[in-house]
XYZ file of C-alpha atoms in Angstrom:
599
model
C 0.000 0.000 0.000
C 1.197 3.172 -1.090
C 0.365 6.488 -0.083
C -1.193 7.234 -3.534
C -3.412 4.228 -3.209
C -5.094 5.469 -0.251
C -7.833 5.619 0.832
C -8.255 1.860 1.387
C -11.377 -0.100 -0.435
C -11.382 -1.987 2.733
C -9.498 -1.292 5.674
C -10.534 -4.746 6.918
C -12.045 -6.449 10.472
C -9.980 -4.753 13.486
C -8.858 -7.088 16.180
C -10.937 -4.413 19.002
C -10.203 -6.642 22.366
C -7.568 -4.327 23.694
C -5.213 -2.131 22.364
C -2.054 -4.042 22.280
C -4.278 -6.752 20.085
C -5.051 -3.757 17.804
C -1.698 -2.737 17.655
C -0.520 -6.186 16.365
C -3.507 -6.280 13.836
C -2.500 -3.261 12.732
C 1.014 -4.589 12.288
C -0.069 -7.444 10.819
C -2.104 -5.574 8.058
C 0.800 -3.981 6.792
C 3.315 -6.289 6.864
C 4.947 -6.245 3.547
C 5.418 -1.971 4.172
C 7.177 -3.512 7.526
C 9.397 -5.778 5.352
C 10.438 -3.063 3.282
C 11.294 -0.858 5.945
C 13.121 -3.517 7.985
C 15.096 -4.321 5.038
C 16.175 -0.351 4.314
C 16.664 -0.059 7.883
C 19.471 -3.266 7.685
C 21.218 -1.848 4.863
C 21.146 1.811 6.729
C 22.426 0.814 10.223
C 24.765 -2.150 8.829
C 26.443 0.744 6.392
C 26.870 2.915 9.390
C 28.164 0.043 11.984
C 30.280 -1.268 8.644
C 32.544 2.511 9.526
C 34.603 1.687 12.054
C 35.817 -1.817 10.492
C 36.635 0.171 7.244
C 38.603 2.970 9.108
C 40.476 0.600 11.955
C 41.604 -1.363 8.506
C 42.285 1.784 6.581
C 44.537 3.067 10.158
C 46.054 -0.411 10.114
C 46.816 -0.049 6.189
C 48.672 3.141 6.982
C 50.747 1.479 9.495
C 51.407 -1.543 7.653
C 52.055 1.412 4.491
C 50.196 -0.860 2.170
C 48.615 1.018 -0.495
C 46.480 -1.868 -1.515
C 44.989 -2.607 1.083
C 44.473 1.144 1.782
C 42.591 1.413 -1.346
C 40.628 -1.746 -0.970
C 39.744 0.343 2.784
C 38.830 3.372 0.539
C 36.325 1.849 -1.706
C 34.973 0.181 1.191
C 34.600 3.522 2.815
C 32.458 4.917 -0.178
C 30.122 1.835 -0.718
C 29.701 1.568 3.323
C 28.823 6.008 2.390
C 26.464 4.762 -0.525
C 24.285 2.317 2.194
C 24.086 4.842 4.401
C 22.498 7.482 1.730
C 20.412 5.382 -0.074
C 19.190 2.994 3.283
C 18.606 6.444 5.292
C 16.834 7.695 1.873
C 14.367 4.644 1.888
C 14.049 3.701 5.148
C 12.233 7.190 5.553
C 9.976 7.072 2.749
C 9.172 3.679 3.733
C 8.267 4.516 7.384
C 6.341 7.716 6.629
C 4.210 5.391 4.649
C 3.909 2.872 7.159
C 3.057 5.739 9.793
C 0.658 7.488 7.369
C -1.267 4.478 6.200
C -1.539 3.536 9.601
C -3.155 6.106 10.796
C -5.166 6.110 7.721
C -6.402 2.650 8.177
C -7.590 3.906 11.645
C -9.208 6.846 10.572
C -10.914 5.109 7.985
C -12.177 2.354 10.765
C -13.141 4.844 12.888
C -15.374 6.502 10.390
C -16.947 3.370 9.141
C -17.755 2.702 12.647
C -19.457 6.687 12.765
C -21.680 5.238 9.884
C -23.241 1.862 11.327
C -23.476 3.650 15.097
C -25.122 7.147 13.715
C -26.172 8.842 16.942
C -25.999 6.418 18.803
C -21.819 7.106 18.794
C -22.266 10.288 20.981
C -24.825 8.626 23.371
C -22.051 5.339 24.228
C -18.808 7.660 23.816
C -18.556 11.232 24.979
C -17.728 13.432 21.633
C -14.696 14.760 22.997
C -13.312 10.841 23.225
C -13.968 11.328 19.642
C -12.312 13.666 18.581
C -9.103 12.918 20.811
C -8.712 9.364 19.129
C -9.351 10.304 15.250
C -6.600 13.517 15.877
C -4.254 13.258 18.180
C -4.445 9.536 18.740
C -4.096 8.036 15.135
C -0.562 9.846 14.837
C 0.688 8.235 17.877
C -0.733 4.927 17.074
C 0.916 5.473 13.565
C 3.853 6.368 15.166
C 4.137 2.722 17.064
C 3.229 1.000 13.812
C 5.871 2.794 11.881
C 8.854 2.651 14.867
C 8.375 -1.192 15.344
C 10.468 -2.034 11.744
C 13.130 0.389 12.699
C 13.555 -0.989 16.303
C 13.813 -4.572 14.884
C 16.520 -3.450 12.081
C 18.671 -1.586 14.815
C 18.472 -4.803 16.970
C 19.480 -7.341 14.489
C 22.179 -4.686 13.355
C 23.478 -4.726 17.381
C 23.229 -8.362 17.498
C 25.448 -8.421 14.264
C 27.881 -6.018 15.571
C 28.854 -8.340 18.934
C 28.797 -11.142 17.225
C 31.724 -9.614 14.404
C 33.330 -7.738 17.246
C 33.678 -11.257 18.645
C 34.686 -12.711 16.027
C 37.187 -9.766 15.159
C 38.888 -8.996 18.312
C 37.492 -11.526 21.292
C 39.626 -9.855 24.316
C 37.711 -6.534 23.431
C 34.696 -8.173 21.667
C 33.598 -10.430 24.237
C 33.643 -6.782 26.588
C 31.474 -4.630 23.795
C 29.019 -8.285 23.919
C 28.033 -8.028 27.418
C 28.095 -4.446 28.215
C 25.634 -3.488 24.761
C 22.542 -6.040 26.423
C 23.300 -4.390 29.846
C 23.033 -0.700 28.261
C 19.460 -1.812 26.294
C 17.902 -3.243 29.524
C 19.402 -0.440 31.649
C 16.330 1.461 31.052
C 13.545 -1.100 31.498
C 13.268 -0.519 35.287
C 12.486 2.999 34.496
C 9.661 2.293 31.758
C 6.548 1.610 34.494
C 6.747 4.569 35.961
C 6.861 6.557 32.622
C 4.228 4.370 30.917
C 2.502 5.395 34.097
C 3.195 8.911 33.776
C 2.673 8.918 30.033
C -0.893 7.572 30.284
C -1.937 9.899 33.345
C -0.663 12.616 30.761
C -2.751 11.267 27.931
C -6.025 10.906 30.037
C -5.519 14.279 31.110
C -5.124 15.493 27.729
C -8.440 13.590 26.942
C -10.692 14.934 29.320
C -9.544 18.962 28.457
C -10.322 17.633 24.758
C -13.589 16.866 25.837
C -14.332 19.580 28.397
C -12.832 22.158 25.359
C -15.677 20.224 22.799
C -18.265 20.757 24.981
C -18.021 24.120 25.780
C -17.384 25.610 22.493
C -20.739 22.735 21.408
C -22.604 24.817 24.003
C -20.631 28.608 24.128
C -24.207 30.251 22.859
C -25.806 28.924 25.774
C -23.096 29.667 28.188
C -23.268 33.168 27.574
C -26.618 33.585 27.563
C -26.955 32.282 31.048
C -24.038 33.908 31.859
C -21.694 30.974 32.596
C -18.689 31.612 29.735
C -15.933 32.496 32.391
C -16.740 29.379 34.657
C -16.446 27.039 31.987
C -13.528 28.722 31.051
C -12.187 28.958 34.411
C -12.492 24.907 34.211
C -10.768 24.347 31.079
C -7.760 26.808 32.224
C -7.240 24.407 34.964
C -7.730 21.305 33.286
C -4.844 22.553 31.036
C -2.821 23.152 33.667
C -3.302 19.924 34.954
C -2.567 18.526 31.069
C 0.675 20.861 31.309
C 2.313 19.407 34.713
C 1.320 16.004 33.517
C 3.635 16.442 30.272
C 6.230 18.368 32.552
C 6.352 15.097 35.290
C 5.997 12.546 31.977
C 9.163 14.603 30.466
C 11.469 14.491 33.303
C 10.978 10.565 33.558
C 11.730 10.100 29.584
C 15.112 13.162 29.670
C 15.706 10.649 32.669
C 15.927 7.631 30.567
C 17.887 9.904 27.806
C 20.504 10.388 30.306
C 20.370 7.086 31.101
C 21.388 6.296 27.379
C 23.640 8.674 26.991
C 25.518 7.581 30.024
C 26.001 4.111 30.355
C 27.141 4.028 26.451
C 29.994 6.708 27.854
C 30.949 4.705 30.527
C 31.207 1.451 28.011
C 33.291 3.499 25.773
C 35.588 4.517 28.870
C 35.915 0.772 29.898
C 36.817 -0.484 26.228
C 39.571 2.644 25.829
C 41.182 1.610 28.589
C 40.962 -1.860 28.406
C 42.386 -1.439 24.586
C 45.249 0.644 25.160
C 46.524 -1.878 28.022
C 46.055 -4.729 25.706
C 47.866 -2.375 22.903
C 50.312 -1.789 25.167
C 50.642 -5.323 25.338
C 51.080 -6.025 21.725
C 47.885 -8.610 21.919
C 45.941 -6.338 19.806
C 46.927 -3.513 16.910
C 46.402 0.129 16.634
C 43.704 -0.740 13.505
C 42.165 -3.173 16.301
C 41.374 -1.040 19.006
C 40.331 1.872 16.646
C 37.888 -0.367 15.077
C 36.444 -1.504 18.399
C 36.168 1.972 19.745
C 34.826 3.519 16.569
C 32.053 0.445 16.571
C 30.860 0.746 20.259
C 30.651 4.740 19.847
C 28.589 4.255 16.994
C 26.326 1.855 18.285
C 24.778 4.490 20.456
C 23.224 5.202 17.217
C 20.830 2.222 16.442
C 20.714 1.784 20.657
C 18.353 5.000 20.661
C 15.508 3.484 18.855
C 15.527 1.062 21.441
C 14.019 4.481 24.034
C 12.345 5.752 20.872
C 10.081 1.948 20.742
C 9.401 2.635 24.352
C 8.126 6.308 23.876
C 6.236 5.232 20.842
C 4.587 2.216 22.837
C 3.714 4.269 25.883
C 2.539 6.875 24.153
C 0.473 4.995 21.865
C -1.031 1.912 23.870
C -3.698 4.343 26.027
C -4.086 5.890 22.283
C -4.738 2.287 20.853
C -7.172 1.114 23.916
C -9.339 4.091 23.402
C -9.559 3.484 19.419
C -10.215 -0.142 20.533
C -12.973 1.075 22.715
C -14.595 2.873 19.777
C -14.419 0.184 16.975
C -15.705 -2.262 19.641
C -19.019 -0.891 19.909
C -21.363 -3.099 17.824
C -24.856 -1.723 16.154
C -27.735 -3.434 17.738
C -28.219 -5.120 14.182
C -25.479 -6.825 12.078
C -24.369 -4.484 9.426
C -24.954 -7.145 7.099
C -27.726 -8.381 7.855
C -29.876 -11.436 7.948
C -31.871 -11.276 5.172
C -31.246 -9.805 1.584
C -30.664 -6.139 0.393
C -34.674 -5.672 -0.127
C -36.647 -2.085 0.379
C -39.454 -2.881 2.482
C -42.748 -1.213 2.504
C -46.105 -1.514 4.343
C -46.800 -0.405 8.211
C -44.298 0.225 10.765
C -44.702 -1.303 14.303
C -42.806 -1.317 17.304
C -43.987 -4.672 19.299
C -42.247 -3.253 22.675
C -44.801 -0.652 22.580
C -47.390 -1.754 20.740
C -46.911 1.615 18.285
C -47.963 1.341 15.008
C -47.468 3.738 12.337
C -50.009 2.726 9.184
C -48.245 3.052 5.628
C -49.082 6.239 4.131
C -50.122 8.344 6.661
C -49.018 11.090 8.849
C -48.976 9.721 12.817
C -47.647 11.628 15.447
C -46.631 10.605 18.766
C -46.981 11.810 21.821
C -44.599 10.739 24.950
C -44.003 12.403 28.292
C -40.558 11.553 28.528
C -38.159 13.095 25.851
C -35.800 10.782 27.077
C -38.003 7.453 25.874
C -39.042 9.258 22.656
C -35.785 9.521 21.304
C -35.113 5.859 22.017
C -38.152 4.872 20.826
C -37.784 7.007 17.593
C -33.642 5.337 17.167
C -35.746 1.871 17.188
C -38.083 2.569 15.019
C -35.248 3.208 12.998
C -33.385 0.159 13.183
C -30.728 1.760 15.953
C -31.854 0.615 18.732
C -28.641 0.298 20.869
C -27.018 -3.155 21.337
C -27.316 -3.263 25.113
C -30.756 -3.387 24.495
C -33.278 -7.090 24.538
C -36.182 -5.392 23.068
C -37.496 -6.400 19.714
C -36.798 -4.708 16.585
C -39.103 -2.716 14.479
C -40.645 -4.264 11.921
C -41.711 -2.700 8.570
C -44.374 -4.411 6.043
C -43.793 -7.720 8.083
C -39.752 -7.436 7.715
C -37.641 -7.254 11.223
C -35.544 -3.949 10.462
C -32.466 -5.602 12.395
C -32.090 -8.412 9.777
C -32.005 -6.052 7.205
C -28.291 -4.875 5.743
C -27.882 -1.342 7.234
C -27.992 0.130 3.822
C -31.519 -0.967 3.177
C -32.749 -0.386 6.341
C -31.620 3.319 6.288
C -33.266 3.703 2.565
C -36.324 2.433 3.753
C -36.453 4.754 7.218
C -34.656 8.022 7.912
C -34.168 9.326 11.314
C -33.900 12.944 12.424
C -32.823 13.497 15.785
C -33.782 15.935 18.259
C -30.527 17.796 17.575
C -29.311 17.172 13.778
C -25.617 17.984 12.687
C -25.639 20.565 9.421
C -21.644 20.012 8.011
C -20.000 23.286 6.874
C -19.816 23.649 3.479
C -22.435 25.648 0.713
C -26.344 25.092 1.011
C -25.956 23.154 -2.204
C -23.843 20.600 -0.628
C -26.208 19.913 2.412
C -28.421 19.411 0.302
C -26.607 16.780 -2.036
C -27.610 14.017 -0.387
C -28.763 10.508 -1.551
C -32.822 11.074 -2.979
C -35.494 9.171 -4.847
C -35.579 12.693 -7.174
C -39.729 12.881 -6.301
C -38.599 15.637 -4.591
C -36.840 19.057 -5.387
C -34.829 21.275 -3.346
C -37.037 23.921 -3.660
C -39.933 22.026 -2.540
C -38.231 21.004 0.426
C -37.090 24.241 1.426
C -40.425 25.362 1.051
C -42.404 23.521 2.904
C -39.546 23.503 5.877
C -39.929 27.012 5.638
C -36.866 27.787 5.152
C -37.864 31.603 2.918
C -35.784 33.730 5.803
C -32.491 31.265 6.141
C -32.101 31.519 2.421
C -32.319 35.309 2.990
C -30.035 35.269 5.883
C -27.766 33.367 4.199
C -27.628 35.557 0.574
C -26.945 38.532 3.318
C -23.860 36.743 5.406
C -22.236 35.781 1.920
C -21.612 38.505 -0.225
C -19.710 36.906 -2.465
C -22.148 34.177 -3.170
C -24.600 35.123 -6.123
C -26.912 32.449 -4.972
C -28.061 31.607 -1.432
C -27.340 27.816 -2.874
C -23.491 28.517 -2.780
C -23.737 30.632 0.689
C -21.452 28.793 3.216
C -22.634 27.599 6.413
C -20.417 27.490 9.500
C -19.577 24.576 11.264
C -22.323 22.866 12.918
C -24.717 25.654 11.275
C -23.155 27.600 14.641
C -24.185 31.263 12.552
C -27.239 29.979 12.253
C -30.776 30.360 15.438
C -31.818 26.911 16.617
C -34.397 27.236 14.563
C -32.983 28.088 11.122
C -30.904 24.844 11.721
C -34.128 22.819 12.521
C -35.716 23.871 9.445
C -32.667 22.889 7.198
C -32.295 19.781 8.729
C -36.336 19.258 7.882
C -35.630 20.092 4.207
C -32.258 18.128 4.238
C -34.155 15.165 5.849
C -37.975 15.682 3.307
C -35.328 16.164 0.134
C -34.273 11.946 0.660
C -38.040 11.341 0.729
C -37.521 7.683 1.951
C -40.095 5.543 2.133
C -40.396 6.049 6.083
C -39.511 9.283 7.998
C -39.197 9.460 11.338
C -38.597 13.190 12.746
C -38.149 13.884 16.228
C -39.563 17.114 17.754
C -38.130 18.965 14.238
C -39.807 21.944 15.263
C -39.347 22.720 18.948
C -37.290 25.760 18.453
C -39.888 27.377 16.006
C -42.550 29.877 16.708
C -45.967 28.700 16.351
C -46.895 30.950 12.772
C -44.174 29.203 10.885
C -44.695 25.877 13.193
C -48.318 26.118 11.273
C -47.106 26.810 8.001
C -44.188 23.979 8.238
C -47.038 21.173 9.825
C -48.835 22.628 6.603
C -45.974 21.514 4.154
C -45.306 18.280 5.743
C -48.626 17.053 4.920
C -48.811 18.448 1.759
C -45.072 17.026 0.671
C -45.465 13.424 2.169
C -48.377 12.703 0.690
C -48.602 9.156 0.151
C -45.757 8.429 2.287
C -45.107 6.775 5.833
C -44.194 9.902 8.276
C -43.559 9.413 12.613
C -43.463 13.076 14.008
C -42.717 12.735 17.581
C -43.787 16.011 19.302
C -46.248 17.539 21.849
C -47.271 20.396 19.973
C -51.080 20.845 19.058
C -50.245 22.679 15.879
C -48.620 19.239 14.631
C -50.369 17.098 16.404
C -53.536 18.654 14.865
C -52.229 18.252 10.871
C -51.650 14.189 11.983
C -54.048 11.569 10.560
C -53.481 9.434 13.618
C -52.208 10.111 17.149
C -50.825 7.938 19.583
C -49.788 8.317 23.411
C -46.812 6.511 24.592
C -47.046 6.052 28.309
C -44.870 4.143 30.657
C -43.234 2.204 28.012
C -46.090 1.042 25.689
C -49.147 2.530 23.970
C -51.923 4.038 26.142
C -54.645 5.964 23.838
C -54.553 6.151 19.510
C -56.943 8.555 18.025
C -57.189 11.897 16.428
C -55.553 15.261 18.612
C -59.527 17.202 18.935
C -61.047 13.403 20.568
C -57.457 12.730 22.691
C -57.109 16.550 24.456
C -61.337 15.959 25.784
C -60.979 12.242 26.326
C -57.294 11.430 27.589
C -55.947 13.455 31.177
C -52.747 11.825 30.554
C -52.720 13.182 26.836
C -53.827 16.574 27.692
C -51.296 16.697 30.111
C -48.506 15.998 28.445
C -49.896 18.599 25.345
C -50.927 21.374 27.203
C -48.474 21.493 30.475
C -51.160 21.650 32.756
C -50.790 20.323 36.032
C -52.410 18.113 38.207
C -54.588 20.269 40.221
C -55.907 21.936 36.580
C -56.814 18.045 35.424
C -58.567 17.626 38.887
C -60.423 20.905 38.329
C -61.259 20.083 34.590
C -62.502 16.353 35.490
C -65.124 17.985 38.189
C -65.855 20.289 35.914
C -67.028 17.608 33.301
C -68.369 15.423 35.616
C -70.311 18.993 37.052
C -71.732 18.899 33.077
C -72.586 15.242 33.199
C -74.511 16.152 36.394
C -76.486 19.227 34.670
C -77.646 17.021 31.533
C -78.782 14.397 33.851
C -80.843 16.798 35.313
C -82.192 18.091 32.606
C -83.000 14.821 31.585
């Protein structure tokens, strides 16, 4: 896989039991990139440990004045100099690949998984999680991926280098051998503490992501109440509790830098003046000792990337568990499904509650808890979450759960309480997959939608039609209700065959409330519509309205029989407490008397 091949057509099945396990799978998928690099990396750290064996015989040449072999130790000079370019060249085009389809793969993954979940991501994983594992976290998982090839060519190349030195010069050989294992497992006492350190640091790091998310999500409403400074006031400290984090996580891993750099010193020391008594001696040559020195100093080199594998493992494995937690969460209904890629039609029921929702008409629903309704209205949907033993919806007959997700999606649509617009022009939110029975324009106009158009031709002066007008992020330039009604005419443009819309217009004013029930009628004519709301102007436009109570179905009828026959209805529509029920029941009952009577 190269980087011009990405994205990939299938970034494949992740292993999602823990993070190390991802980490391997990961690995695994991208083995032959590993190859490559461990082979570049050979050739690179081989070429530069070849050095001190070409100069200690060049030095010996000189001494011996052989001009032979002094040329023979020149040409192996410049090949050992044309490794080094060309492995150093490769070996980091070969691990910026590995790192950057890496985190690719996981990004990708992590998206696919946004798709099956919908909503139901942000109501299992806080949004801030989110966001802190497809930025900040795919690098440093990358970053493992990419650093494990490297770490395995320096070792073989240090295994290599004892052995030869052995081989080469055993008196000072068999000292470089058993003092280079010593200096790479120096460090590992220090390594729990700093993994420690490093994942306090990282969990820190995650919650200010998340506290940062939700108060820019929510900075309208924090200064309308008044709150801006206090939420600030608690992200300012949650950074500074990120900052001394990194500043205690740092001093551990300068610790284990010193560490490295010292130990490989003192080695050096030893083997100087160990070689110069030997010298002295006449056991060894100058060439000898030179060579030994030269190949021990050097070694420092590839003995780095064994701290580097530990940073990069630290670092990523709290990064890697909380992509694992992501990608583990399953849809309550196999994304495949059970049954094949058909397009339902007919009624929609809900056998928990006993709702059903006959095909063609407009049937509202009424339920005292917004908390139920929006679960209700995600089942009805086919996303009911997977925690959840309660039977799936079923459409014409057809369980929605056994359904692939792409045909259960076609066949209903679900708009949330609070739907995302994506920044981008008007045009684009509203290129989205349609049956073409239904125009833009249409849509727009029966979501009412006359003054956001107008809004938007004003904010964009550059735009000669409110189609191309931009809209912010999150539609954040936008009144609640402007983004309600574009979500409506995003959500009436796909005119599916079932559309489920939950409270789409509770941050409208009642006139265009009215005129919007108005063009919902009109527009899904012929088509299977769920509105989920309490308010009469809605409820009054439905063919057929049911109360949810407690879980399950309590009263079906039309809004004008419901608000005079139902207390628990009328309660729930028109906010009126218990003591104004009491006083309107004795007031009927005070009628029923009077007719009697007059009777």
């Amino acid at each position: 896989m190269q980087i011009q091949d990405l994205p990939y057509p299938d970034p494949g099945v992740p292993d999602a039991r823990s993070g190390p396990r991802f980490l391997v799978w990961l690995g695994r998928n991208q083995l032959g990139g590993q190859l490559k690099s461990l082979a570049w990396g050979l050739l690179h750290f081989l070429s530069v440990c070849g050095l001190p064996f070409c100069v200690g015989f060049a030095i010996q040449a000189v001494v011996d004045r052989s001009g032979a072999r002094l040329a023979l130790a020149g040409g192996l000079i410049a090949l050992c100099g044309l490794g080094i370019a060309v492995g150093d060249t490769m070996l980091h085009r070969t691990a910026v690949t590995n790192w950057i389809t890496a985190a690719a793969r996981v990004q990708q993954l992590l998206a696919r998984r946004t798709a099956q979940l919908g909503s139901a991501l942000t109501r299992r994983v806080a949004a801030g999680e989110v966001v802190a594992v497809s930025t900040g976290d795919v690098e440093k998982i990358g970053w493992f991926v990419e650093a494990v090839s490297r770490f395995t060519a320096a070792a073989v190349t240090i295994v290599v280098v004892c052995v030869a030195l052995v081989v080469y010069e055993p008196a000072l050989g068999i000292v470089v051998a058993v003092g280079v294992p010593v200096l790479a497992l120096a460090v590992l006492p220090l390594l729990p503490r700093a993994t420690r350190r490093a994942d306090f640091q990282r969990e820190k790091a995650g919650r200010a992501t998340e506290l940062a998310s939700d108060t820019v999500a929510g900075l309208r409403v924090l200064r309308g109440i008044g709150g801006e400074e206090l939420f600030l006031d608690r992200y300012r400290r949650a950074s500074q509790e990120v900052r001394h984090a990194a500043v205690r996580s740092a001093r551990m891993w300068s610790l284990i830098a010193a560490v490295q750099v010292l130990l490989p010193g003192l080695l050096l020391i030893a083997v100087v003046w160990h070689g110069v008594n030997l010298a002295r001696e006449g056991r060894i040559t100058v060439g000898e000792m030179i060579t030994v020195y030269s190949a021990v100093m050097i070694m420092s080199y590839p003995l780095h990337h064994f701290v580097e594998i530990a940073m990069a493992y630290s670092f990523s494995r709290p990064s890697a568990k909380r992509a694992a937690r992501v990608l583990a969460l399953e849809r309550a209904m196999d994304s495949e499904g059970s049954r094949a890629a058909v397009a339902p039609a007919g009624d929609l029921y809900d056998p928990a509650t006993g709702l059903l929702a006959p095909a063609g008409q407009l049937t509202a629903v009424v339920c005292g808890d917004p908390d139920a309704s929006g679960v209700l209205a995600e089942r009805l949907g086919g996303h009911a979450a997977a925690s959840s033993d309660l039977p799936s919806a079923f459409l014409g007959g057809v369980p929605l759960d056994e359904l692939p997700l792409d045909s259960a999606r076609t066949a209903v649509l679900v708009q949330d309480k609070d739907p995302v617009l994506l920044s981008g022009s008007l045009r684009e939110l509203l290129d989205v997959p349609a049956s073409g029975g239904v125009s833009a324009e249409d849509a727009l106009a029966a979501a009412q939608c006359g003054d956001v158009l107008d809004a938007l031709d004003q904010g964009s002066l550059d735009a000669e039609n409110p189609m191309d007008a931009r809209i912010t992020e999150r539609g954040r330039s936008l009144s609640g209700g402007q983004r309600q009604r574009l979500a409506l005419a995003r959500s009436l443009i796909t005119d599916p065959e079932v559309l489920v819309l939950d409270e789409p217009t509770s941050a409208v004013d009642s006139h265009t409330e009215a005129r919007i029930a108005d063009g919902i009628r009109s527009l899904r004519q012929g088509r299977t519509t769920v509105v989920f709301t309490s308010s009469p102007l809605l409820l009054d436009h439905a063919d057929r309205v049911v109360l949810v109570h407690e879980g399950e179905v309590a009263a079906v009828g039309v809004h004008r029989e419901l608000v005079h026959s139902e207390p628990r209805y009328r309660a729930v529509v028109t906010r009126e407490t218990d003591d104004e029920a009491a006083a309107v029941d004795m007031d009927h009952l005070e009628a029923l008397e009077e007719i009697e009577e007059t009777a």
